[in-house]
Coordinates of C-alpha atoms and ligand atoms in Angstrom, one line a residue:
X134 CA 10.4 -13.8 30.1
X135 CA 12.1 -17.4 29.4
X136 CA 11.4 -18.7 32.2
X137 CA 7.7 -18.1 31.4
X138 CA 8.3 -19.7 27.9
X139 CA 5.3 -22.4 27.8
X140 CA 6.4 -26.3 26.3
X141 CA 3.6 -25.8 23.5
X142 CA 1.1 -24.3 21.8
X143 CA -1.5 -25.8 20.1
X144 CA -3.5 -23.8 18.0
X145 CA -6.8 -25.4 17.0
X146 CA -7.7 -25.0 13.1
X147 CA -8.9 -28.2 11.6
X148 CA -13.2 -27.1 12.3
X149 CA -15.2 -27.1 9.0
X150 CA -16.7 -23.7 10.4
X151 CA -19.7 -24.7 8.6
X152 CA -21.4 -21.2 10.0
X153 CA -19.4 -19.3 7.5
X154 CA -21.3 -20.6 4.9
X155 CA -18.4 -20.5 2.7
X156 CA -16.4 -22.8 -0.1
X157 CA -12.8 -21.1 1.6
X158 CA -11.7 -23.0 4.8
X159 CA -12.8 -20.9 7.9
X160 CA -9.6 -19.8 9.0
X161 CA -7.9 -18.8 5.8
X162 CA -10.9 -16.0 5.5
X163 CA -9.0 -13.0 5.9
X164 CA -9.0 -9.5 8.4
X165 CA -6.3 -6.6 8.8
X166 CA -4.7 -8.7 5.2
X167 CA -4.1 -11.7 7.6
X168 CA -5.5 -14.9 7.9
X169 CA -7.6 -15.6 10.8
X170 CA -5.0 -18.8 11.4
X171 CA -1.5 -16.3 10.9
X172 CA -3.3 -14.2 13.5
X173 CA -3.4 -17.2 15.7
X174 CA 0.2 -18.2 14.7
X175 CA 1.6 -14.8 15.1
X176 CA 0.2 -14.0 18.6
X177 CA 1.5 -17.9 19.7
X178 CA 4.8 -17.3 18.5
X179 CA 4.8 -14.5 20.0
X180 CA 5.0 -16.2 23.9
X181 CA 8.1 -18.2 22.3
X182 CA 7.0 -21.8 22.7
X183 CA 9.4 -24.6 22.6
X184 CA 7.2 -26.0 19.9
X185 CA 3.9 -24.7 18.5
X186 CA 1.0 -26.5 16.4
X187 CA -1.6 -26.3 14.5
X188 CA -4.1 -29.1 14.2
X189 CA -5.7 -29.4 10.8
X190 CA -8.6 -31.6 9.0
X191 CA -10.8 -29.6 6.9
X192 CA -9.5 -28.3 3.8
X193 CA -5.9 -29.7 4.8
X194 CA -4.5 -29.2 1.6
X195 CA -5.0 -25.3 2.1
X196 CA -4.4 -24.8 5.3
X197 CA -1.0 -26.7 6.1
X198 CA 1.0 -24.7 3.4
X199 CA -0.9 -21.6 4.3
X200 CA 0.3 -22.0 7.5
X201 CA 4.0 -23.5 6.4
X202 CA 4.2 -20.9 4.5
X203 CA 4.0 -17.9 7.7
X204 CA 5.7 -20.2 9.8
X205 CA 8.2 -22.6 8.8
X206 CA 9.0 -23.8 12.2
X207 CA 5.3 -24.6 12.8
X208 CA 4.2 -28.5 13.3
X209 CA 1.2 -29.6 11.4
X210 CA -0.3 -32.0 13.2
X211 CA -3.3 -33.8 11.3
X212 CA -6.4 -34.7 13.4
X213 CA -8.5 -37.7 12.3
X214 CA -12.0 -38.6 11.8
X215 CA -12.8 -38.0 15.2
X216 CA -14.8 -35.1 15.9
X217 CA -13.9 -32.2 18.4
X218 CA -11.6 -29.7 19.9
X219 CA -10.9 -32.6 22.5
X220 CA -9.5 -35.0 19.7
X221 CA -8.0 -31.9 17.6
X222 CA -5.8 -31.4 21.0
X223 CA -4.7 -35.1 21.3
X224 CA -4.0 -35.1 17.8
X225 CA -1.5 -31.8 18.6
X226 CA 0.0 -33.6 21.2
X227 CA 1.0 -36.6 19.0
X228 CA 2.8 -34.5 17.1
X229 CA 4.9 -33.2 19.9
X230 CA 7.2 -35.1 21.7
X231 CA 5.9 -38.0 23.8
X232 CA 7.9 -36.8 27.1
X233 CA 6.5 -33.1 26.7
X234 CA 6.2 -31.6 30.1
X235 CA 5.2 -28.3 31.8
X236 CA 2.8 -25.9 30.3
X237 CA 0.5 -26.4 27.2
X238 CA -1.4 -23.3 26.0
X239 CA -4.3 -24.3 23.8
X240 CA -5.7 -21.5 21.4
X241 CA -8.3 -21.4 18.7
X242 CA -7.8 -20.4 14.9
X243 CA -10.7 -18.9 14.4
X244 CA -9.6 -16.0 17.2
X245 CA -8.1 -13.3 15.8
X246 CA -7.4 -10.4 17.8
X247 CA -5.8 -12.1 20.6
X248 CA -2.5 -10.9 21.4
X249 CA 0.5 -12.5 22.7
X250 CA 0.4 -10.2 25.9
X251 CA -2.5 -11.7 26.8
X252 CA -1.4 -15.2 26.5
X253 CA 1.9 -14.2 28.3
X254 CA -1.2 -13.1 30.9
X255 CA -2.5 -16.4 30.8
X256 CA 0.5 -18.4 31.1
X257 CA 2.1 -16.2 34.1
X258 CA -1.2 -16.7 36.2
X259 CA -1.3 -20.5 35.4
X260 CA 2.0 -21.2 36.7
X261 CA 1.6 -18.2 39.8
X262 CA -1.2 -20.3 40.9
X263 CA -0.5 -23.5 40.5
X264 CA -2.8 -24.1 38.4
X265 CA -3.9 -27.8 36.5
X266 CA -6.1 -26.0 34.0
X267 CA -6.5 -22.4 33.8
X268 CA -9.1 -21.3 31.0
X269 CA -10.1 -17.6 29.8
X270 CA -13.0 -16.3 30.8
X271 CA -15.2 -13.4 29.7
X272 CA -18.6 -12.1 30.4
X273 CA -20.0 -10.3 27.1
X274 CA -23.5 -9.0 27.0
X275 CA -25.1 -12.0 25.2
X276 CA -23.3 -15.2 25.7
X277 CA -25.5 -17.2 23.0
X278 CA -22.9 -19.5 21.3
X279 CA -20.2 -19.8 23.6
X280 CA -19.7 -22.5 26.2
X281 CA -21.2 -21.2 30.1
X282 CA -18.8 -21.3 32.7
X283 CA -20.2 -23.3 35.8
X284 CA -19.1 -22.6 39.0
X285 CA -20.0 -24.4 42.4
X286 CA -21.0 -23.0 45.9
X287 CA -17.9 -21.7 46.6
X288 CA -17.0 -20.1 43.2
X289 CA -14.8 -22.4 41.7
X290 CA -14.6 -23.3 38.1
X291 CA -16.7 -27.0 38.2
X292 CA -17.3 -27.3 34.6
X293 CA -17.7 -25.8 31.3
X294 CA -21.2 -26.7 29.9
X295 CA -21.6 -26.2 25.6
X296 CA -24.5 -24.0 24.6
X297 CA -26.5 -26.9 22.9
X298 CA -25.9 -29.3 25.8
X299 CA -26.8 -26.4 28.9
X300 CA -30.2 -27.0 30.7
X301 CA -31.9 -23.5 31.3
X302 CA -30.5 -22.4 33.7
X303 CA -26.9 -22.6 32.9
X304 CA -28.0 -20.7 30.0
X305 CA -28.6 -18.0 32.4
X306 CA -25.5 -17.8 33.1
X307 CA -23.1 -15.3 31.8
X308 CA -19.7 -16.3 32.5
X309 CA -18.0 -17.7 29.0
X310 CA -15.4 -19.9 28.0
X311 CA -13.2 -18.3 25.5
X312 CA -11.4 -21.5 24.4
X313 CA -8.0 -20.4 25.0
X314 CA -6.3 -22.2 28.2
X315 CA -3.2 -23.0 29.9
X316 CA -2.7 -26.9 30.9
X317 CA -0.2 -29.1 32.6
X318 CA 0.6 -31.4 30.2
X319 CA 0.5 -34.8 32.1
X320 CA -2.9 -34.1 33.7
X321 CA -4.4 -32.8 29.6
X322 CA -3.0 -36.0 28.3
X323 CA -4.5 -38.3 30.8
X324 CA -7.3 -36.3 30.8
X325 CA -8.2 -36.4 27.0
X326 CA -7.8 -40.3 27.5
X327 CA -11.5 -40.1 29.9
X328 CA -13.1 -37.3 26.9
X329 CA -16.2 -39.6 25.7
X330 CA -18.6 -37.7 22.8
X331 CA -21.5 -38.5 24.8
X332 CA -23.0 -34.8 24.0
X333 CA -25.8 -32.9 21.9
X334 CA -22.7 -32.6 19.0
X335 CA -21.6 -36.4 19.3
X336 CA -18.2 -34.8 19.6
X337 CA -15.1 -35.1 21.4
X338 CA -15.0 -31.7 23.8
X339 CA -11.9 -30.5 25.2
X340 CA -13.8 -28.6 27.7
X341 CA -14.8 -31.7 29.1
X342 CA -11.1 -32.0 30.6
X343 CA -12.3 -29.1 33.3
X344 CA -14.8 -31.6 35.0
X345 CA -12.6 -34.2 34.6
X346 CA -9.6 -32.1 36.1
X347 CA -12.0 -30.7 38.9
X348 CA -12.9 -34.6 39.8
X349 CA -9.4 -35.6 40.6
X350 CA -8.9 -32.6 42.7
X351 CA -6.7 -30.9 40.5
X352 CA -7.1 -26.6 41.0
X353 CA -8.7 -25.0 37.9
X354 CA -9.0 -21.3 37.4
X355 CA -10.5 -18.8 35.4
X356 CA -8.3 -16.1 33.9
X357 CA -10.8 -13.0 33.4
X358 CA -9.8 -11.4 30.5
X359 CA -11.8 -7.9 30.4
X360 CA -11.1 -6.8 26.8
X361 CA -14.4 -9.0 24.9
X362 CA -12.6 -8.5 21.2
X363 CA -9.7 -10.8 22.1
X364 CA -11.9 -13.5 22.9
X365 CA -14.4 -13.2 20.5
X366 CA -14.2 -15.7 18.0
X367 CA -15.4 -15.8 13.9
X368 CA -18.2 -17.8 13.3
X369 CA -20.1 -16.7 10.9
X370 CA -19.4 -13.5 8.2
X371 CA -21.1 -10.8 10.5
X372 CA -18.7 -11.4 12.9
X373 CA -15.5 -11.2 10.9
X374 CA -16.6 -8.1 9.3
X375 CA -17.2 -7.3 13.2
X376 CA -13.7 -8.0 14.1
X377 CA -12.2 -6.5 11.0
X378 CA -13.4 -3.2 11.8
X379 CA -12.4 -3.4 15.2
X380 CA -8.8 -4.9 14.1
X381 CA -8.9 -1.7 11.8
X382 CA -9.8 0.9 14.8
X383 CA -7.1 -0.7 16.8
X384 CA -4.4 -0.6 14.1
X385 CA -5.1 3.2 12.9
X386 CA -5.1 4.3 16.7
X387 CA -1.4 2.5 16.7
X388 CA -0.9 4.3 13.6
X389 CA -2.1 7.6 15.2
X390 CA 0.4 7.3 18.3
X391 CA 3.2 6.0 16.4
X392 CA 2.8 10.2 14.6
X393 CA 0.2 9.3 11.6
X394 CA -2.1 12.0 10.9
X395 CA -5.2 10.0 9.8
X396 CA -7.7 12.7 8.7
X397 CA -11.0 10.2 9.0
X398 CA -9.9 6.5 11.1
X399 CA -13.7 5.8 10.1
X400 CA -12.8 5.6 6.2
X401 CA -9.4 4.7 6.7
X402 CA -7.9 1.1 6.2
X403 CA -4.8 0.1 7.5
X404 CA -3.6 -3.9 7.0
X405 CA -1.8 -5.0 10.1
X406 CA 1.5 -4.8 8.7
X407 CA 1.5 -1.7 7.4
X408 CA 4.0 1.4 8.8
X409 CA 3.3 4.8 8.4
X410 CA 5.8 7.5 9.1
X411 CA 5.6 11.0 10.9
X412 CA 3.2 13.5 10.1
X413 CA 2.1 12.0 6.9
X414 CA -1.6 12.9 6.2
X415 CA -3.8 10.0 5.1
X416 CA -6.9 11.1 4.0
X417 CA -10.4 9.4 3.7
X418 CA -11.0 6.8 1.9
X419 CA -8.0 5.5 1.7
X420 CA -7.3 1.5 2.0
X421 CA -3.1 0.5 2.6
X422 CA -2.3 -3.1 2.3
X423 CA 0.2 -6.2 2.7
X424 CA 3.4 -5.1 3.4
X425 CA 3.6 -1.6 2.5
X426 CA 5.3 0.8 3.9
X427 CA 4.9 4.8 3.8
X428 CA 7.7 7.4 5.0
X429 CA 7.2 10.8 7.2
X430 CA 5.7 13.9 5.7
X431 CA 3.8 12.1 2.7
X432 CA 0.4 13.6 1.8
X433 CA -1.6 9.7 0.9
X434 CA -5.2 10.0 -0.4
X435 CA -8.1 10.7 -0.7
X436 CA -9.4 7.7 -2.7
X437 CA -6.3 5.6 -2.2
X438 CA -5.3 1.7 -2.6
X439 CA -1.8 0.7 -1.9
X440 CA -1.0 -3.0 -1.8
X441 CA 2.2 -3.9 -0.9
X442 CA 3.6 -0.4 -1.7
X443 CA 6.8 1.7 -0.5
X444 CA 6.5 5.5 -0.5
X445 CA 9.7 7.4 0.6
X446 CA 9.7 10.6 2.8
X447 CA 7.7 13.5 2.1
X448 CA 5.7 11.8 -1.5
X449 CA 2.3 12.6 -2.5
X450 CA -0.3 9.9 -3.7
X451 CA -3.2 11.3 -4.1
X452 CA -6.5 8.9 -5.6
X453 CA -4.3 6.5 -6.8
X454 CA -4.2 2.9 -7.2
X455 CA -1.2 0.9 -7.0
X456 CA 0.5 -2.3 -6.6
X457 CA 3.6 -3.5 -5.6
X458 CA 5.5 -0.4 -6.5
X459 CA 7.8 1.9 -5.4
X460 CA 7.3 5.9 -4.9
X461 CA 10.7 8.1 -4.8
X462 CA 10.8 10.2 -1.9
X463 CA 9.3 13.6 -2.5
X464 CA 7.6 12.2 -5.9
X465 CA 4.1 12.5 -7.0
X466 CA 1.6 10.7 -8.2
X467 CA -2.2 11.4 -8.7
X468 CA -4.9 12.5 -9.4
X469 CA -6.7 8.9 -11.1
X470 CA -3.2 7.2 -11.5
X471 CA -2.9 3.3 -11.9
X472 CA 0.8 1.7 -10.9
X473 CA 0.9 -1.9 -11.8
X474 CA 3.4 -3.9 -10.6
X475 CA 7.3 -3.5 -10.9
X476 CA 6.6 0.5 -11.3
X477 CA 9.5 2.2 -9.3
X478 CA 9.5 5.9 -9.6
X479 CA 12.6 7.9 -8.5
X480 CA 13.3 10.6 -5.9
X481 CA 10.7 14.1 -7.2
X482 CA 9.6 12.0 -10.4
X483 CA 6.4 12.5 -11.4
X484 CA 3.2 10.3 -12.1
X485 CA 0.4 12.5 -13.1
X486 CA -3.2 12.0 -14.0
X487 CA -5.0 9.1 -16.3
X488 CA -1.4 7.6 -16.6
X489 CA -0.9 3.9 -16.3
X490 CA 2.1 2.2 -15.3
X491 CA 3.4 -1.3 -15.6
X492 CA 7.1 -3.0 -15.2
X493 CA 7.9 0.9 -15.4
X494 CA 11.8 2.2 -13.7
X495 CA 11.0 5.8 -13.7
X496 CA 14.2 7.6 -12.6
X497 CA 14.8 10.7 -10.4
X498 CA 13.0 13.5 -11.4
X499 CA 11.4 12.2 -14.6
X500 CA 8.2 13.3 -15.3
X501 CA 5.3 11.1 -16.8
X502 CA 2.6 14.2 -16.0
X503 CA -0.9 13.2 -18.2
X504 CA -2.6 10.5 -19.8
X505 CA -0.3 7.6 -20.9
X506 CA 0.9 4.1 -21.0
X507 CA 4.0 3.4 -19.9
X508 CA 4.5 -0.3 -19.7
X509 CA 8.0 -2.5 -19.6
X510 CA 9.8 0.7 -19.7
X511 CA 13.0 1.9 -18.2
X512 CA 13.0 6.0 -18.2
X513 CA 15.9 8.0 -17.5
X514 CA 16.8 10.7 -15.0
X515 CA 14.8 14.4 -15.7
X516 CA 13.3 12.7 -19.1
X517 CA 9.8 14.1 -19.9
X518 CA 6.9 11.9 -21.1
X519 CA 4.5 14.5 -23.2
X520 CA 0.7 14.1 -22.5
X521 CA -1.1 11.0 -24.3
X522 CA 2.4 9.2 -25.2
X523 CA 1.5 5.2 -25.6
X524 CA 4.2 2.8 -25.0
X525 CA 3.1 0.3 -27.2
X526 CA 4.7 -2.9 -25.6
X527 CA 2.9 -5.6 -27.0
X528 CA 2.3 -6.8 -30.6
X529 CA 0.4 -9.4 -30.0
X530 CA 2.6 -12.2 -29.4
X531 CA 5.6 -11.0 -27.5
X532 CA 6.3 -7.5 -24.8
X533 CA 8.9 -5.7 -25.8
X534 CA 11.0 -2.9 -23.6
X535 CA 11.4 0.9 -24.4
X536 CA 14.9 2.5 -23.0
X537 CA 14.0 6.6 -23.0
X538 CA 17.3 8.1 -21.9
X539 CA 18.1 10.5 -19.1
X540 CA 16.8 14.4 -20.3
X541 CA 15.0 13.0 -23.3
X542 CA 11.9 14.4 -24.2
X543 CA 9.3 12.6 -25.8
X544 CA 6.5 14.7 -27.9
X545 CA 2.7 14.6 -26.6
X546 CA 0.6 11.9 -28.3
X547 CA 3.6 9.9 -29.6
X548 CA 3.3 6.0 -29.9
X549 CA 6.8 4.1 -29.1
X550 CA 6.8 1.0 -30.9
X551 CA 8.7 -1.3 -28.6
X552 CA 11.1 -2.5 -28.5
X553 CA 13.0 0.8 -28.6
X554 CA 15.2 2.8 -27.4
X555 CA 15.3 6.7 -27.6
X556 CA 18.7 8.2 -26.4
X557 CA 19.8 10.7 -24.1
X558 CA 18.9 14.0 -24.5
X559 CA 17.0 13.1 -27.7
X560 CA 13.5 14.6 -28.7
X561 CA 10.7 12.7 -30.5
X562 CA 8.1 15.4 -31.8
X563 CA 4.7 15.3 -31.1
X564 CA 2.5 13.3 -32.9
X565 CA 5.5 10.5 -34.0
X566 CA 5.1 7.2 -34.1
X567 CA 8.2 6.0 -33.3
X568 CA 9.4 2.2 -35.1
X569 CA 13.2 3.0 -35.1
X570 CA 15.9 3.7 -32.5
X571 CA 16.6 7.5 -32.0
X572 CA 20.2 8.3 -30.9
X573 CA 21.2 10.7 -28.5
X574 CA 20.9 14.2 -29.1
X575 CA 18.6 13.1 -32.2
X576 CA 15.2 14.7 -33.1
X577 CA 12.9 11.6 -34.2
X578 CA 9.7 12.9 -36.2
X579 CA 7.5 10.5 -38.5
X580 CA 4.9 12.8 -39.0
X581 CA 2.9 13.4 -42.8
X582 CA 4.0 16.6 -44.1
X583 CA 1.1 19.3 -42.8
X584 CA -0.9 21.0 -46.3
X585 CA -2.7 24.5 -45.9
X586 CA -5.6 24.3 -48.7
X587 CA -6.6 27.9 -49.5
X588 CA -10.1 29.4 -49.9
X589 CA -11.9 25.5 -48.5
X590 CA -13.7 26.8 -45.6
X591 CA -15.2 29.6 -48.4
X592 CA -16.2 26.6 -50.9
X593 CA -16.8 23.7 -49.2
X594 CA -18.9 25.4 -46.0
X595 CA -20.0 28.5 -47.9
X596 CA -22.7 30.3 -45.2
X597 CA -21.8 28.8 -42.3
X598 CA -20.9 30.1 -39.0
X599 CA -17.3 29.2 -39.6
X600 CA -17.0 30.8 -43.3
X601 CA -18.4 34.2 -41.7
X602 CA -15.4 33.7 -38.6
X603 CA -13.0 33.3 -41.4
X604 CA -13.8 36.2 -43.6
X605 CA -13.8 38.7 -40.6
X606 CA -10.4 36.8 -39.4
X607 CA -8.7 37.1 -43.0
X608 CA -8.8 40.8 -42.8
X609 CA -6.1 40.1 -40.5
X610 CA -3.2 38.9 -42.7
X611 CA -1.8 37.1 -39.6
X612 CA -4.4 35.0 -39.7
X613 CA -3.2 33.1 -42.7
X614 CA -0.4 30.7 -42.1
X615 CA 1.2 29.5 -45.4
X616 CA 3.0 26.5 -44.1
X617 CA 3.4 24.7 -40.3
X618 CA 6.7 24.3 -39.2
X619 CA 8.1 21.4 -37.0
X620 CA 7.6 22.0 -33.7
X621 CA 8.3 19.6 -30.3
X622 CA 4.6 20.3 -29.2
X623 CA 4.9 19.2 -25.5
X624 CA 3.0 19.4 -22.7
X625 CA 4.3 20.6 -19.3
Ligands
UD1_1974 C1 -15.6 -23.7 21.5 C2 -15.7 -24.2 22.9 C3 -16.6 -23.3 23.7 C4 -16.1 -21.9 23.7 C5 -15.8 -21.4 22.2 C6 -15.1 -20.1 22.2 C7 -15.5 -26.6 22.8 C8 -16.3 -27.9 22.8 N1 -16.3 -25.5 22.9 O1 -16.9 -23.7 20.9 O2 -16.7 -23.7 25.0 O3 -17.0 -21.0 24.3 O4 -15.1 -22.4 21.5 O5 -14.9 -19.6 20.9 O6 -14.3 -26.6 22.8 N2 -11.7 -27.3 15.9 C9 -10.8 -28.3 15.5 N3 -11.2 -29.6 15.4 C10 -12.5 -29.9 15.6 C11 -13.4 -28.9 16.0 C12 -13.0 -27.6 16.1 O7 -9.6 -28.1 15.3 O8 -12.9 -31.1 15.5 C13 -11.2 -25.9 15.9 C14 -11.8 -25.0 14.9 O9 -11.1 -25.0 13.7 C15 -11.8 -23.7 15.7 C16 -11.8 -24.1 17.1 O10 -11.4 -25.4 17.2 O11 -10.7 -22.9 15.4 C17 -13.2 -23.9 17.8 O12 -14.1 -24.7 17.1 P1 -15.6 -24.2 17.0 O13 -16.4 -25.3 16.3 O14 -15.7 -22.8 16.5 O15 -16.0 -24.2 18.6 P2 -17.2 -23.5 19.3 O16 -18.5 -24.1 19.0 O17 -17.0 -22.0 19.0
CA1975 CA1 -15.7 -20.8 17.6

């Protein structure tokens, strides 16, 4: 495979794709949680060029460190006021070396499900034949927009003809250009030198170089590329919700044969980054983004959003949505859970339903199982959270931290003023609200002292439903309790 490794890339991106409609730069709109430019980048690093660029213009300031920012190695190389992918090429090539020699592969930013295998395609029959120019061709069922492939008597490629400058009957014609090509460098240099913008756009077409190319006598050929999605470029927003969703059917399929057990593909999202181990279930309506990263034998939805989230072997998340987390193997999480960022919960730990987490270490085997806030917490090993326990973080200026010990158990509907720490093996009883430190072993309780009043139902709701219930109870002494006693009151 070096020896096929081409002297450049150039990847086209500085178009105000004006068709979009849109105040965010054409190429920075988004499918499979990539940019349509890092889908460019990736599948041209991905044929190993000596050097790759991307030519920018419009919306510079974005684009550049969008792209810097995927690629480090990548060259910007700026194109100026002149218009066209002819000029945006010349303006890569300045940015390359001046001595550059050998193969030049030229692909657009705005094309995102191309793949490096087909490039590698493109470049190995270039060089097989010979070739001066070899440009990918594709024949979908309506060729409206794209420029027509024109061939002469004997079927050679004579010229590439733009939509708004083809007569009738090139119109006709089916045969597309899909704006991806393979060059000799010399002859595209000298070439782009002739380019005039004598057209319907008053703009500076690279596919002008075919004619040119064709009228020294140089061999051009068409590389027929039979997959239509990998050529199909974004233009407009029907067509990148078009090639999203096929992005999407390809990347679950992968999913599928890598072991995944995707339940429903059609209601399934997967970002192109994402892994997911063997035999775990996703179910519909699920949506994985960014980098996360889900083990084997997980159970993951329905009704799921991950983004950028790791789940160890054999977890459940089920109708959750979280973010930039961390799920312990076998842990479980769900139904209607939240996990901010920086919530880590440990090996068979426990995030239950209506529970929020934020900046929240939850360690192995802990349990946080109903309706609570836990936020800027740090929760030790086997501690229980009782059901409807508020971390109260924030007082309005500054967050503070709660420390709850390992086997510490923390009464239902308890408020933890923070910052605090509860120790080990200590027990806060239900209904506290906790504004100082409890120590190890310690029971912390701040509740009122509970009063019985006698005979008030019979005086204060004398006839009602509840006075009768009470008189036919109180023939049962049991019924009257003189005093409560402190109890943990917790929830399992
Ligand atoms: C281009 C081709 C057309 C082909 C089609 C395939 C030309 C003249 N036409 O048309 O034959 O069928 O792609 O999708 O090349 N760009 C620049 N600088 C510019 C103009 C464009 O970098 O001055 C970039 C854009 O950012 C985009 C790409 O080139 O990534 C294609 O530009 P676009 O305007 O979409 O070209 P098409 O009209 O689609
Ligand atoms: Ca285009």
């Amino acid at each position: 495979m070096s020896d096929l490794r081409p002297a450049a890339v150039i990847v086209l991106a500085a178009g105000e794709g004006t068709r979009m409609k849109s105040s965010i730069p054409k190429v920075l709109h988004t499918i499979g949680g990539r940019s349509l430019v890092g889908h460019a980048v990736r599948a041209a690093r991905g044929v190993q060029p000596q050097h790759l660029a991307v030519v920018v213009r419009h919306e510079r300031d974005q684009v550049a460190p969008h792209v810097l920012g995927l690629d480090a190695a990548v060259v910007i190389a700026d194109q100026d006021a002149v218009k066209g992918t002819g000029r945006a090429v010349e303006c890569g090539l300045e940015a390359l070396p001046a001595d550059l020699a050998g193969t030049v592969v030229v692909t657009m930013g705005d094309t995102p499900l191309l793949t490096a295998e087909t490039l590698l395609g493109l470049v190995r029959a270039h060089e097989d034949a010979g070739g001066a120019v070899t440009l990918v061709a594709s024949t979908p069922p309506d060729p409206t927009g794209y420029g027509r492939v024109v061939r002469d008597a004997e079927g050679g490629v004579q010229a590439i003809v733009e939509q708004k400058d083809a007569s009738p009957e090139q119109l006709a014609l089916r045969e597309v250009n899909s704006g991806i090509y393979a060059f000799e460098a010399a002859l595209l240099r000298e070439a782009l030198a002739e380019v005039g913008t004598d057209n319907a756009q008053g703009e500076k077409y690279l596919t002008d170089v075919v004619a040119i190319a064709r009228g020294r006598g140089r061999p051009v050929h068409a590389h027929l590329v039979a997959d239509l999605w990998q050529t199909e470029g974004v233009n407009d927003k029907v067509q990148l919700a078009r090639l999203g969703a096929e992005l999407n059917r390809r990347t679950v399929e992968a999913a599928m044969r890598a072991g995944a057990i995707v339940v429903d593909p059609a209601t399934t999202w997967l970002d192109a980054d994402v892994t997911i181990g063997r035999d775990t279930v996703v179910h519909p309506g699920t949506q994985i983004h960014g980098a996360s990263t889900i083990g084997s034998d997980c159970v993951i939805g329905p009704d799921t959003t991950l983004t950028d989230v790791e789940v160890g072997d054999g977890a459940s998340v089920v109708r959750t949505q979280a973010e930039l987390a961390v799920v312990g193997p076998g842990a479980t999480v769900g139904p209607f859970s939240f996990l901010r960022p920086g919530t880590r919960l440990g090996a068979g730990g426990k995030i239950g339903g209506f529970v929020e987490t934020k900046n929240a270490v939850i360690g192995d085997g802990a349990k946080v199982p109903h309706l609570t806030y836990c936020g800027d917490a740090m929760i030790g090993a086997g501690a229980n959270i009782g059901a409807g326990t508020i971390f109260a973080n924030y007082d309005g200026v500054t967050k503070g931290r709660t420390e709850v010990g390992a086997h510490a158990f923390v009464g239902s509907n308890s408020v933890v003023v923070a910052p605090r720490t509860i120790g080990a093996g200590a027990y806060v009883a239900a209904g506290s609200a906790v504004v100082s430190d409890v120590a190890p072993g310690q029971l912390g309780v701040t509740r009122a002292q509970q009063r019985n009043v006698d005979g008030w139902v019979a005086r204060r709701r004398a006839g009602t439903a509840s006075d009768t219930a009470a008189r036919e109870a109180s023939a049962d002494p049991a019924a009257v309790d003189p005093q409560s006693t402190d109890t943990e009151g917790g929830t399992r």
